[in-house]
PDB file of N, CA, C and O in Angstrom:
ATOM      1  N   MET Z  49     113.946-114.184 130.165  1.00 85.00           N
ATOM      2  CA  MET Z  49     114.917-114.406 129.068  1.00 85.00           C
ATOM      3  C   MET Z  49     115.328-112.996 128.280  1.00 85.00           C
ATOM      4  O   MET Z  49     114.499-112.120 128.195  1.00 85.00           O
ATOM      5  N   LYS Z  50     116.616-112.784 128.010  1.00 89.00           N
ATOM      6  CA  LYS Z  50     117.027-111.701 127.537  1.00 89.00           C
ATOM      7  C   LYS Z  50     117.991-112.213 126.194  1.00 89.00           C
ATOM      8  O   LYS Z  50     118.596-113.232 126.519  1.00 89.00           O
ATOM      9  N   ILE Z  51     117.584-111.535 125.247  1.00 88.00           N
ATOM     10  CA  ILE Z  51     118.700-111.393 124.241  1.00 88.00           C
ATOM     11  C   ILE Z  51     119.066-110.324 123.734  1.00 88.00           C
ATOM     12  O   ILE Z  51     119.038-109.117 123.616  1.00 88.00           O
ATOM     13  N   SER Z  52     120.558-110.411 123.735  1.00 90.00           N
ATOM     14  CA  SER Z  52     121.768-109.559 123.601  1.00 90.00           C
ATOM     15  C   SER Z  52     122.496-109.594 122.227  1.00 90.00           C
ATOM     16  O   SER Z  52     122.805-110.953 122.013  1.00 90.00           O
ATOM     17  N   TYR Z  53     123.097-108.402 121.502  1.00 89.00           N
ATOM     18  CA  TYR Z  53     123.807-108.715 120.548  1.00 89.00           C
ATOM     19  C   TYR Z  53     125.046-107.961 120.597  1.00 89.00           C
ATOM     20  O   TYR Z  53     124.827-106.552 120.919  1.00 89.00           O
ATOM     21  N   ASP Z  54     126.090-108.351 120.443  1.00 91.00           N
ATOM     22  CA  ASP Z  54     127.302-107.207 120.107  1.00 91.00           C
ATOM     23  C   ASP Z  54     127.809-107.145 118.653  1.00 91.00           C
ATOM     24  O   ASP Z  54     128.184-108.230 118.120  1.00 91.00           O
ATOM     25  N   SER Z  55     127.395-105.953 118.224  1.00 88.00           N
ATOM     26  CA  SER Z  55     127.571-105.685 116.797  1.00 88.00           C
ATOM     27  C   SER Z  55     129.097-105.681 116.621  1.00 88.00           C
ATOM     28  O   SER Z  55     129.624-106.287 115.138  1.00 88.00           O
ATOM     29  N   GLU Z  56     130.206-105.327 117.289  1.00 94.00           N
ATOM     30  CA  GLU Z  56     131.447-105.374 117.242  1.00 94.00           C
ATOM     31  C   GLU Z  56     132.236-106.767 116.942  1.00 94.00           C
ATOM     32  O   GLU Z  56     132.863-107.174 116.088  1.00 94.00           O
ATOM     33  N   MET Z  57     131.407-107.794 117.699  1.00 94.00           N
ATOM     34  CA  MET Z  57     131.738-109.045 117.454  1.00 94.00           C
ATOM     35  C   MET Z  57     130.965-109.875 116.666  1.00 94.00           C
ATOM     36  O   MET Z  57     131.182-111.126 116.502  1.00 94.00           O
ATOM     37  N   ASP Z  58     129.912-109.386 116.507  1.00 92.00           N
ATOM     38  CA  ASP Z  58     128.668-110.231 115.634  1.00 92.00           C
ATOM     39  C   ASP Z  58     128.591-111.191 116.271  1.00 92.00           C
ATOM     40  O   ASP Z  58     128.501-112.420 115.850  1.00 92.00           O
ATOM     41  N   VAL Z  59     128.277-111.464 117.974  1.00 93.00           N
ATOM     42  CA  VAL Z  59     127.825-112.534 118.765  1.00 93.00           C
ATOM     43  C   VAL Z  59     126.200-112.312 118.931  1.00 93.00           C
ATOM     44  O   VAL Z  59     126.055-111.165 119.735  1.00 93.00           O
ATOM     45  N   LEU Z  60     125.802-113.123 118.995  1.00 91.00           N
ATOM     46  CA  LEU Z  60     124.208-112.992 119.584  1.00 91.00           C
ATOM     47  C   LEU Z  60     124.198-114.132 120.946  1.00 91.00           C
ATOM     48  O   LEU Z  60     124.475-115.057 120.777  1.00 91.00           O
ATOM     49  N   TYR Z  61     123.531-113.445 121.967  1.00 93.00           N
ATOM     50  CA  TYR Z  61     123.346-114.393 123.122  1.00 93.00           C
ATOM     51  C   TYR Z  61     122.082-114.424 123.249  1.00 93.00           C
ATOM     52  O   TYR Z  61     121.492-113.180 123.830  1.00 93.00           O
ATOM     53  N   ILE Z  62     121.579-115.501 123.892  1.00 92.00           N
ATOM     54  CA  ILE Z  62     120.056-115.652 124.331  1.00 92.00           C
ATOM     55  C   ILE Z  62     120.234-116.493 125.774  1.00 92.00           C
ATOM     56  O   ILE Z  62     120.625-117.535 125.824  1.00 92.00           O
ATOM     57  N   ARG Z  63     119.949-115.605 126.792  1.00 93.00           N
ATOM     58  CA  ARG Z  63     120.341-115.982 128.061  1.00 93.00           C
ATOM     59  C   ARG Z  63     118.547-116.383 128.695  1.00 93.00           C
ATOM     60  O   ARG Z  63     117.931-115.730 128.660  1.00 93.00           O
ATOM     61  N   LEU Z  64     118.538-117.597 128.821  1.00 93.00           N
ATOM     62  CA  LEU Z  64     117.129-118.391 129.178  1.00 93.00           C
ATOM     63  C   LEU Z  64     117.035-118.339 130.951  1.00 93.00           C
ATOM     64  O   LEU Z  64     115.859-118.331 131.262  1.00 93.00           O
ATOM     65  N   LEU Z  65     118.111-118.174 131.347  1.00 92.00           N
ATOM     66  CA  LEU Z  65     117.828-118.378 132.924  1.00 92.00           C
ATOM     67  C   LEU Z  65     118.679-116.977 133.769  1.00 92.00           C
ATOM     68  O   LEU Z  65     119.642-116.800 133.198  1.00 92.00           O
ATOM     69  N   ASP Z  66     118.197-116.387 134.496  1.00 90.00           N
ATOM     70  CA  ASP Z  66     118.775-115.143 135.306  1.00 90.00           C
ATOM     71  C   ASP Z  66     119.402-115.823 135.982  1.00 90.00           C
ATOM     72  O   ASP Z  66     119.399-116.753 136.693  1.00 90.00           O
ATOM     73  N   GLY Z  67     120.591-114.822 136.581  1.00 91.00           N
ATOM     74  CA  GLY Z  67     121.349-115.064 137.921  1.00 91.00           C
ATOM     75  C   GLY Z  67     122.728-115.713 137.424  1.00 91.00           C
ATOM     76  O   GLY Z  67     122.957-115.658 135.923  1.00 91.00           O
ATOM     77  N   VAL Z  68     123.547-115.937 138.327  1.00 92.00           N
ATOM     78  CA  VAL Z  68     124.564-116.458 138.023  1.00 92.00           C
ATOM     79  C   VAL Z  68     124.873-118.244 138.003  1.00 92.00           C
ATOM     80  O   VAL Z  68     124.453-118.444 138.830  1.00 92.00           O
ATOM     81  N   HIS Z  69     125.252-118.337 137.150  1.00 93.00           N
ATOM     82  CA  HIS Z  69     125.592-120.156 137.015  1.00 93.00           C
ATOM     83  C   HIS Z  69     127.028-120.327 136.196  1.00 93.00           C
ATOM     84  O   HIS Z  69     127.413-119.806 135.644  1.00 93.00           O
ATOM     85  N   GLU Z  70     127.114-121.561 137.267  1.00 94.00           N
ATOM     86  CA  GLU Z  70     128.425-122.206 136.883  1.00 94.00           C
ATOM     87  C   GLU Z  70     128.074-123.100 135.596  1.00 94.00           C
ATOM     88  O   GLU Z  70     126.919-124.002 135.627  1.00 94.00           O
ATOM     89  N   CYS Z  71     128.554-122.915 134.382  1.00 95.00           N
ATOM     90  CA  CYS Z  71     128.144-123.502 133.175  1.00 95.00           C
ATOM     91  C   CYS Z  71     129.083-124.519 132.384  1.00 95.00           C
ATOM     92  O   CYS Z  71     130.672-124.123 132.614  1.00 95.00           O
ATOM     93  N   ARG Z  72     129.176-125.246 131.678  1.00 96.00           N
ATOM     94  CA  ARG Z  72     130.079-126.120 130.766  1.00 96.00           C
ATOM     95  C   ARG Z  72     129.500-125.787 129.589  1.00 96.00           C
ATOM     96  O   ARG Z  72     128.267-125.693 129.266  1.00 96.00           O
ATOM     97  N   THR Z  73     130.147-125.723 128.615  1.00 96.00           N
ATOM     98  CA  THR Z  73     129.919-125.533 127.199  1.00 96.00           C
ATOM     99  C   THR Z  73     129.805-126.631 126.349  1.00 96.00           C
ATOM    100  O   THR Z  73     130.861-127.252 126.272  1.00 96.00           O
ATOM    101  N   VAL Z  74     128.675-126.877 125.439  1.00 97.00           N
ATOM    102  CA  VAL Z  74     128.677-128.105 124.702  1.00 97.00           C
ATOM    103  C   VAL Z  74     128.523-126.915 123.345  1.00 97.00           C
ATOM    104  O   VAL Z  74     127.460-126.273 122.788  1.00 97.00           O
ATOM    105  N   ARG Z  75     129.265-127.594 122.478  1.00 97.00           N
ATOM    106  CA  ARG Z  75     129.254-126.800 121.149  1.00 97.00           C
ATOM    107  C   ARG Z  75     128.695-127.659 120.104  1.00 97.00           C
ATOM    108  O   ARG Z  75     129.008-129.259 120.008  1.00 97.00           O
ATOM    109  N   LEU Z  76     127.532-126.854 119.474  1.00 95.00           N
ATOM    110  CA  LEU Z  76     126.940-127.953 118.516  1.00 95.00           C
ATOM    111  C   LEU Z  76     127.620-128.101 116.850  1.00 95.00           C
ATOM    112  O   LEU Z  76     127.360-128.635 116.336  1.00 95.00           O
ATOM    113  N   ASN Z  77     128.139-126.705 116.822  1.00 96.00           N
ATOM    114  CA  ASN Z  77     129.145-126.506 115.524  1.00 96.00           C
ATOM    115  C   ASN Z  77     129.988-125.465 115.891  1.00 96.00           C
ATOM    116  O   ASN Z  77     130.335-124.992 116.801  1.00 96.00           O
ATOM    117  N   GLU Z  78     131.036-124.873 114.916  1.00 95.00           N
ATOM    118  CA  GLU Z  78     131.766-123.892 115.049  1.00 95.00           C
ATOM    119  C   GLU Z  78     131.205-122.709 115.690  1.00 95.00           C
ATOM    120  O   GLU Z  78     131.830-121.690 116.052  1.00 95.00           O
ATOM    121  N   GLU Z  79     129.728-122.615 115.161  1.00 95.00           N
ATOM    122  CA  GLU Z  79     129.125-121.026 115.656  1.00 95.00           C
ATOM    123  C   GLU Z  79     128.413-121.081 116.735  1.00 95.00           C
ATOM    124  O   GLU Z  79     127.989-119.991 117.237  1.00 95.00           O
ATOM    125  N   ILE Z  80     127.898-122.075 117.099  1.00 96.00           N
ATOM    126  CA  ILE Z  80     126.718-122.372 117.932  1.00 96.00           C
ATOM    127  C   ILE Z  80     127.199-123.220 119.125  1.00 96.00           C
ATOM    128  O   ILE Z  80     127.876-124.416 118.938  1.00 96.00           O
ATOM    129  N   ALA Z  81     126.883-122.526 120.409  1.00 97.00           N
ATOM    130  CA  ALA Z  81     127.491-123.137 121.982  1.00 97.00           C
ATOM    131  C   ALA Z  81     126.365-123.123 122.538  1.00 97.00           C
ATOM    132  O   ALA Z  81     125.351-122.108 122.589  1.00 97.00           O
ATOM    133  N   LEU Z  82     126.016-124.110 123.579  1.00 97.00           N
ATOM    134  CA  LEU Z  82     125.071-124.256 124.476  1.00 97.00           C
ATOM    135  C   LEU Z  82     125.568-124.379 126.021  1.00 97.00           C
ATOM    136  O   LEU Z  82     126.876-124.745 126.023  1.00 97.00           O
ATOM    137  N   ASN Z  83     124.980-123.182 126.667  1.00 97.00           N
ATOM    138  CA  ASN Z  83     125.766-123.147 128.232  1.00 97.00           C
ATOM    139  C   ASN Z  83     124.809-124.123 129.066  1.00 97.00           C
ATOM    140  O   ASN Z  83     123.767-123.478 129.006  1.00 97.00           O
ATOM    141  N   MET Z  84     125.525-125.174 129.607  1.00 97.00           N
ATOM    142  CA  MET Z  84     124.660-126.193 130.564  1.00 97.00           C
ATOM    143  C   MET Z  84     124.796-125.810 131.821  1.00 97.00           C
ATOM    144  O   MET Z  84     126.245-125.734 132.038  1.00 97.00           O
ATOM    145  N   GLY Z  85     123.870-125.607 132.729  1.00 95.00           N
ATOM    146  CA  GLY Z  85     124.082-125.334 134.358  1.00 95.00           C
ATOM    147  C   GLY Z  85     123.788-126.635 135.041  1.00 95.00           C
ATOM    148  O   GLY Z  85     124.007-127.652 134.327  1.00 95.00           O
ATOM    149  N   ALA Z  86     123.912-126.292 135.968  1.00 94.00           N
ATOM    150  CA  ALA Z  86     123.695-127.565 137.131  1.00 94.00           C
ATOM    151  C   ALA Z  86     122.327-128.367 136.919  1.00 94.00           C
ATOM    152  O   ALA Z  86     121.200-127.402 136.305  1.00 94.00           O
ATOM    153  N   GLY Z  87     122.431-129.618 136.778  1.00 94.00           N
ATOM    154  CA  GLY Z  87     121.210-130.327 136.486  1.00 94.00           C
ATOM    155  C   GLY Z  87     121.083-130.473 134.891  1.00 94.00           C
ATOM    156  O   GLY Z  87     119.941-130.446 134.566  1.00 94.00           O
ATOM    157  N   GLU Z  88     122.026-130.184 134.034  1.00 94.00           N
ATOM    158  CA  GLU Z  88     121.738-130.111 132.772  1.00 94.00           C
ATOM    159  C   GLU Z  88     120.440-128.975 132.322  1.00 94.00           C
ATOM    160  O   GLU Z  88     119.960-128.948 131.386  1.00 94.00           O
ATOM    161  N   GLN Z  89     120.664-127.731 133.079  1.00 94.00           N
ATOM    162  CA  GLN Z  89     119.455-126.715 132.713  1.00 94.00           C
ATOM    163  C   GLN Z  89     120.259-126.028 131.463  1.00 94.00           C
ATOM    164  O   GLN Z  89     121.418-125.396 131.731  1.00 94.00           O
ATOM    165  N   LEU Z  90     119.462-125.484 130.508  1.00 96.00           N
ATOM    166  CA  LEU Z  90     119.910-124.729 129.251  1.00 96.00           C
ATOM    167  C   LEU Z  90     119.743-123.524 129.949  1.00 96.00           C
ATOM    168  O   LEU Z  90     119.039-122.869 130.206  1.00 96.00           O
ATOM    169  N   VAL Z  91     121.169-122.819 130.401  1.00 96.00           N
ATOM    170  CA  VAL Z  91     121.111-121.372 130.468  1.00 96.00           C
ATOM    171  C   VAL Z  91     120.983-120.666 129.450  1.00 96.00           C
ATOM    172  O   VAL Z  91     120.678-119.295 129.565  1.00 96.00           O
ATOM    173  N   GLY Z  92     121.878-120.675 128.388  1.00 96.00           N
ATOM    174  CA  GLY Z  92     122.038-119.965 127.328  1.00 96.00           C
ATOM    175  C   GLY Z  92     122.648-120.639 125.981  1.00 96.00           C
ATOM    176  O   GLY Z  92     123.063-121.537 125.859  1.00 96.00           O
ATOM    177  N   ILE Z  93     122.190-119.612 125.054  1.00 96.00           N
ATOM    178  CA  ILE Z  93     122.914-120.160 123.678  1.00 96.00           C
ATOM    179  C   ILE Z  93     123.342-118.821 122.857  1.00 96.00           C
ATOM    180  O   ILE Z  93     123.248-118.023 122.988  1.00 96.00           O
ATOM    181  N   GLU Z  94     124.727-119.329 122.537  1.00 96.00           N
ATOM    182  CA  GLU Z  94     125.835-118.408 121.962  1.00 96.00           C
ATOM    183  C   GLU Z  94     125.891-118.419 120.527  1.00 96.00           C
ATOM    184  O   GLU Z  94     125.989-119.726 120.031  1.00 96.00           O
ATOM    185  N   ILE Z  95     125.705-117.398 119.757  1.00 94.00           N
ATOM    186  CA  ILE Z  95     125.779-117.495 118.181  1.00 94.00           C
ATOM    187  C   ILE Z  95     126.905-116.719 117.899  1.00 94.00           C
ATOM    188  O   ILE Z  95     126.767-115.651 117.964  1.00 94.00           O
ATOM    189  N   LEU Z  96     127.834-117.339 117.153  1.00 95.00           N
ATOM    190  CA  LEU Z  96     129.122-116.580 116.568  1.00 95.00           C
ATOM    191  C   LEU Z  96     128.793-116.382 115.020  1.00 95.00           C
ATOM    192  O   LEU Z  96     128.101-116.934 114.457  1.00 95.00           O
ATOM    193  N   ASP Z  97     129.273-115.222 114.562  1.00 93.00           N
ATOM    194  CA  ASP Z  97     129.044-115.047 113.104  1.00 93.00           C
ATOM    195  C   ASP Z  97     127.519-114.844 113.032  1.00 93.00           C
ATOM    196  O   ASP Z  97     126.975-115.656 112.236  1.00 93.00           O
ATOM    197  N   ALA Z  98     126.795-114.023 113.846  1.00 90.00           N
ATOM    198  CA  ALA Z  98     125.464-114.273 113.884  1.00 90.00           C
ATOM    199  C   ALA Z  98     124.933-113.774 112.421  1.00 90.00           C
ATOM    200  O   ALA Z  98     124.005-114.319 112.096  1.00 90.00           O
ATOM    201  N   LYS Z  99     125.501-112.704 112.124  1.00 88.00           N
ATOM    202  CA  LYS Z  99     124.728-112.406 110.473  1.00 88.00           C
ATOM    203  C   LYS Z  99     125.138-113.322 109.331  1.00 88.00           C
ATOM    204  O   LYS Z  99     123.887-113.562 108.743  1.00 88.00           O
ATOM    205  N   THR Z 100     126.098-114.277 109.405  1.00 89.00           N
ATOM    206  CA  THR Z 100     125.971-115.215 108.351  1.00 89.00           C
ATOM    207  C   THR Z 100     124.929-116.327 109.231  1.00 89.00           C
ATOM    208  O   THR Z 100     124.341-116.713 108.008  1.00 89.00           O
ATOM    209  N   VAL Z 101     124.948-116.834 109.970  1.00 88.00           N
ATOM    210  CA  VAL Z 101     124.232-117.827 110.547  1.00 88.00           C
ATOM    211  C   VAL Z 101     122.794-117.288 110.404  1.00 88.00           C
ATOM    212  O   VAL Z 101     121.891-118.360 110.104  1.00 88.00           O
ATOM    213  N   LEU Z 102     122.254-116.084 111.038  1.00 83.00           N
ATOM    214  CA  LEU Z 102     120.797-116.088 111.080  1.00 83.00           C
ATOM    215  C   LEU Z 102     120.247-115.527 109.853  1.00 83.00           C
ATOM    216  O   LEU Z 102     119.346-115.333 109.683  1.00 83.00           O
ATOM    217  N   GLY Z 103     121.215-114.779 109.074  1.00 81.00           N
ATOM    218  CA  GLY Z 103     121.137-113.945 107.437  1.00 81.00           C
ATOM    219  C   GLY Z 103     120.991-112.665 108.201  1.00 81.00           C
ATOM    220  O   GLY Z 103     119.652-112.332 108.841  1.00 81.00           O
ATOM    221  N   GLU Z 104     121.809-111.654 107.504  1.00 71.00           N
ATOM    222  CA  GLU Z 104     121.640-110.446 107.849  1.00 71.00           C
ATOM    223  C   GLU Z 104     120.670-109.722 107.286  1.00 71.00           C
ATOM    224  O   GLU Z 104     120.122-109.920 106.334  1.00 71.00           O
ATOM    225  N   GLY Z 105     119.594-109.191 108.272  1.00 68.00           N
ATOM    226  CA  GLY Z 105     118.514-108.783 108.117  1.00 68.00           C
ATOM    227  C   GLY Z 105     116.970-109.642 107.765  1.00 68.00           C
ATOM    228  O   GLY Z 105     116.316-109.143 107.400  1.00 68.00           O
ATOM    229  N   LYS Z 106     117.562-110.865 108.162  1.00 63.00           N
ATOM    230  CA  LYS Z 106     116.550-111.567 107.472  1.00 63.00           C
ATOM    231  C   LYS Z 106     116.257-112.928 109.076  1.00 63.00           C
ATOM    232  O   LYS Z 106     116.071-113.756 109.003  1.00 63.00           O
ATOM    233  N   LEU Z 107     115.989-111.742 110.277  1.00 64.00           N
ATOM    234  CA  LEU Z 107     115.769-112.549 111.574  1.00 64.00           C
ATOM    235  C   LEU Z 107     114.484-112.930 111.813  1.00 64.00           C
ATOM    236  O   LEU Z 107     113.677-112.103 111.032  1.00 64.00           O
ATOM    237  N   PRO Z 108     114.182-114.402 112.069  1.00 66.00           N
ATOM    238  CA  PRO Z 108     112.957-114.801 112.109  1.00 66.00           C
ATOM    239  C   PRO Z 108     112.009-114.212 112.830  1.00 66.00           C
ATOM    240  O   PRO Z 108     112.493-113.624 113.810  1.00 66.00           O
ATOM    241  N   PRO Z 109     110.614-114.070 112.744  1.00 72.00           N
ATOM    242  CA  PRO Z 109     109.779-113.439 113.802  1.00 72.00           C
ATOM    243  C   PRO Z 109     109.859-114.151 115.101  1.00 72.00           C
ATOM    244  O   PRO Z 109     110.177-115.211 114.974  1.00 72.00           O
ATOM    245  N   LEU Z 110     109.660-113.315 116.309  1.00 72.00           N
ATOM    246  CA  LEU Z 110     109.677-113.894 117.345  1.00 72.00           C
ATOM    247  C   LEU Z 110     108.136-114.233 117.513  1.00 72.00           C
ATOM    248  O   LEU Z 110     107.243-113.205 117.859  1.00 72.00           O
ATOM    249  N   VAL Z 111     107.807-115.757 118.026  1.00 75.00           N
ATOM    250  CA  VAL Z 111     106.140-115.676 118.215  1.00 75.00           C
ATOM    251  C   VAL Z 111     105.990-116.398 119.582  1.00 75.00           C
ATOM    252  O   VAL Z 111     106.887-117.450 119.964  1.00 75.00           O
ATOM    253  N   LEU Z 112     105.563-116.042 120.664  1.00 72.00           N
ATOM    254  CA  LEU Z 112     105.522-116.614 122.052  1.00 72.00           C
ATOM    255  C   LEU Z 112     103.974-117.148 121.828  1.00 72.00           C
ATOM    256  O   LEU Z 112     102.664-116.496 121.565  1.00 72.00           O
ATOM    257  N   GLU Z 113     103.669-118.423 122.185  1.00 81.00           N
ATOM    258  CA  GLU Z 113     102.686-119.140 122.187  1.00 81.00           C
ATOM    259  C   GLU Z 113     102.541-119.890 123.620  1.00 81.00           C
ATOM    260  O   GLU Z 113     103.465-120.555 124.004  1.00 81.00           O
ATOM    261  N   ASN Z 114     101.274-119.547 124.028  1.00 78.00           N
ATOM    262  CA  ASN Z 114     100.856-119.940 125.501  1.00 78.00           C
ATOM    263  C   ASN Z 114     102.030-119.576 126.616  1.00 78.00           C
ATOM    264  O   ASN Z 114     102.363-120.550 127.704  1.00 78.00           O
ATOM    265  N   VAL Z 115     102.642-118.283 126.383  1.00 73.00           N
ATOM    266  CA  VAL Z 115     103.550-117.915 127.268  1.00 73.00           C
ATOM    267  C   VAL Z 115     102.935-117.185 128.047  1.00 73.00           C
ATOM    268  O   VAL Z 115     102.726-115.741 127.682  1.00 73.00           O
ATOM    269  N   PRO Z 116     102.682-116.864 129.520  1.00 75.00           N
ATOM    270  CA  PRO Z 116     102.609-116.029 130.286  1.00 75.00           C
ATOM    271  C   PRO Z 116     103.064-114.744 130.487  1.00 75.00           C
ATOM    272  O   PRO Z 116     104.524-115.274 131.296  1.00 75.00           O
ATOM    273  N   LEU Z 117     103.178-113.906 130.344  1.00 70.00           N
ATOM    274  CA  LEU Z 117     103.763-112.503 130.390  1.00 70.00           C
ATOM    275  C   LEU Z 117     103.892-112.035 132.205  1.00 70.00           C
ATOM    276  O   LEU Z 117     102.707-111.978 132.255  1.00 70.00           O
ATOM    277  N   ALA Z 118     105.120-111.752 132.590  1.00 65.00           N
ATOM    278  CA  ALA Z 118     104.811-111.187 133.901  1.00 65.00           C
ATOM    279  C   ALA Z 118     104.192-109.831 133.778  1.00 65.00           C
ATOM    280  O   ALA Z 118     104.634-109.229 132.834  1.00 65.00           O
ATOM    281  N   SER Z 119     103.642-109.163 134.782  1.00 63.00           N
ATOM    282  CA  SER Z 119     102.832-107.860 134.947  1.00 63.00           C
ATOM    283  C   SER Z 119     104.490-107.140 135.110  1.00 63.00           C
ATOM    284  O   SER Z 119     105.373-107.288 135.863  1.00 63.00           O
ATOM    285  N   THR Z 120     104.156-105.565 134.340  1.00 58.00           N
ATOM    286  CA  THR Z 120     105.446-104.959 134.685  1.00 58.00           C
ATOM    287  C   THR Z 120     105.224-104.471 136.142  1.00 58.00           C
ATOM    288  O   THR Z 120     104.050-103.775 136.595  1.00 58.00           O
ATOM    289  N   PRO Z 121     106.366-104.010 136.732  1.00 62.00           N
ATOM    290  CA  PRO Z 121     106.072-103.666 138.032  1.00 62.00           C
ATOM    291  C   PRO Z 121     105.881-101.883 138.129  1.00 62.00           C
ATOM    292  O   PRO Z 121     106.230-101.322 137.195  1.00 62.00           O
ATOM    293  N   THR Z 122     104.902-101.491 138.745  1.00 57.00           N
ATOM    294  CA  THR Z 122     104.332 -99.986 138.641  1.00 57.00           C
ATOM    295  C   THR Z 122     105.135 -99.217 139.826  1.00 57.00           C
ATOM    296  O   THR Z 122     105.795 -99.592 140.684  1.00 57.00           O
TER     297      THR Z 122
END
C-alpha cells in the first residue's frame, strides 16, 4: 500500500495494489472516488479537497492490526 499527497492539488491517494491496472472510477461523492480494477478489485481511493474532507492537521492515526509486515530487503 502506498499513500501519497499532492499539496498543490490537495489530493490524497491511497494505492492498495501495485502495478498497472485498467480501472473504472466509482464516485462516492464529489470528493471521494474508488478506482476499481479487474474482478471488482479495489485498486485505489482518491480524496479531493483532502484538507477539508479529512480535517487539516487532524488525520486519524494509522493502526495496523493483524497485518504481517514484509521484511525489508538487505
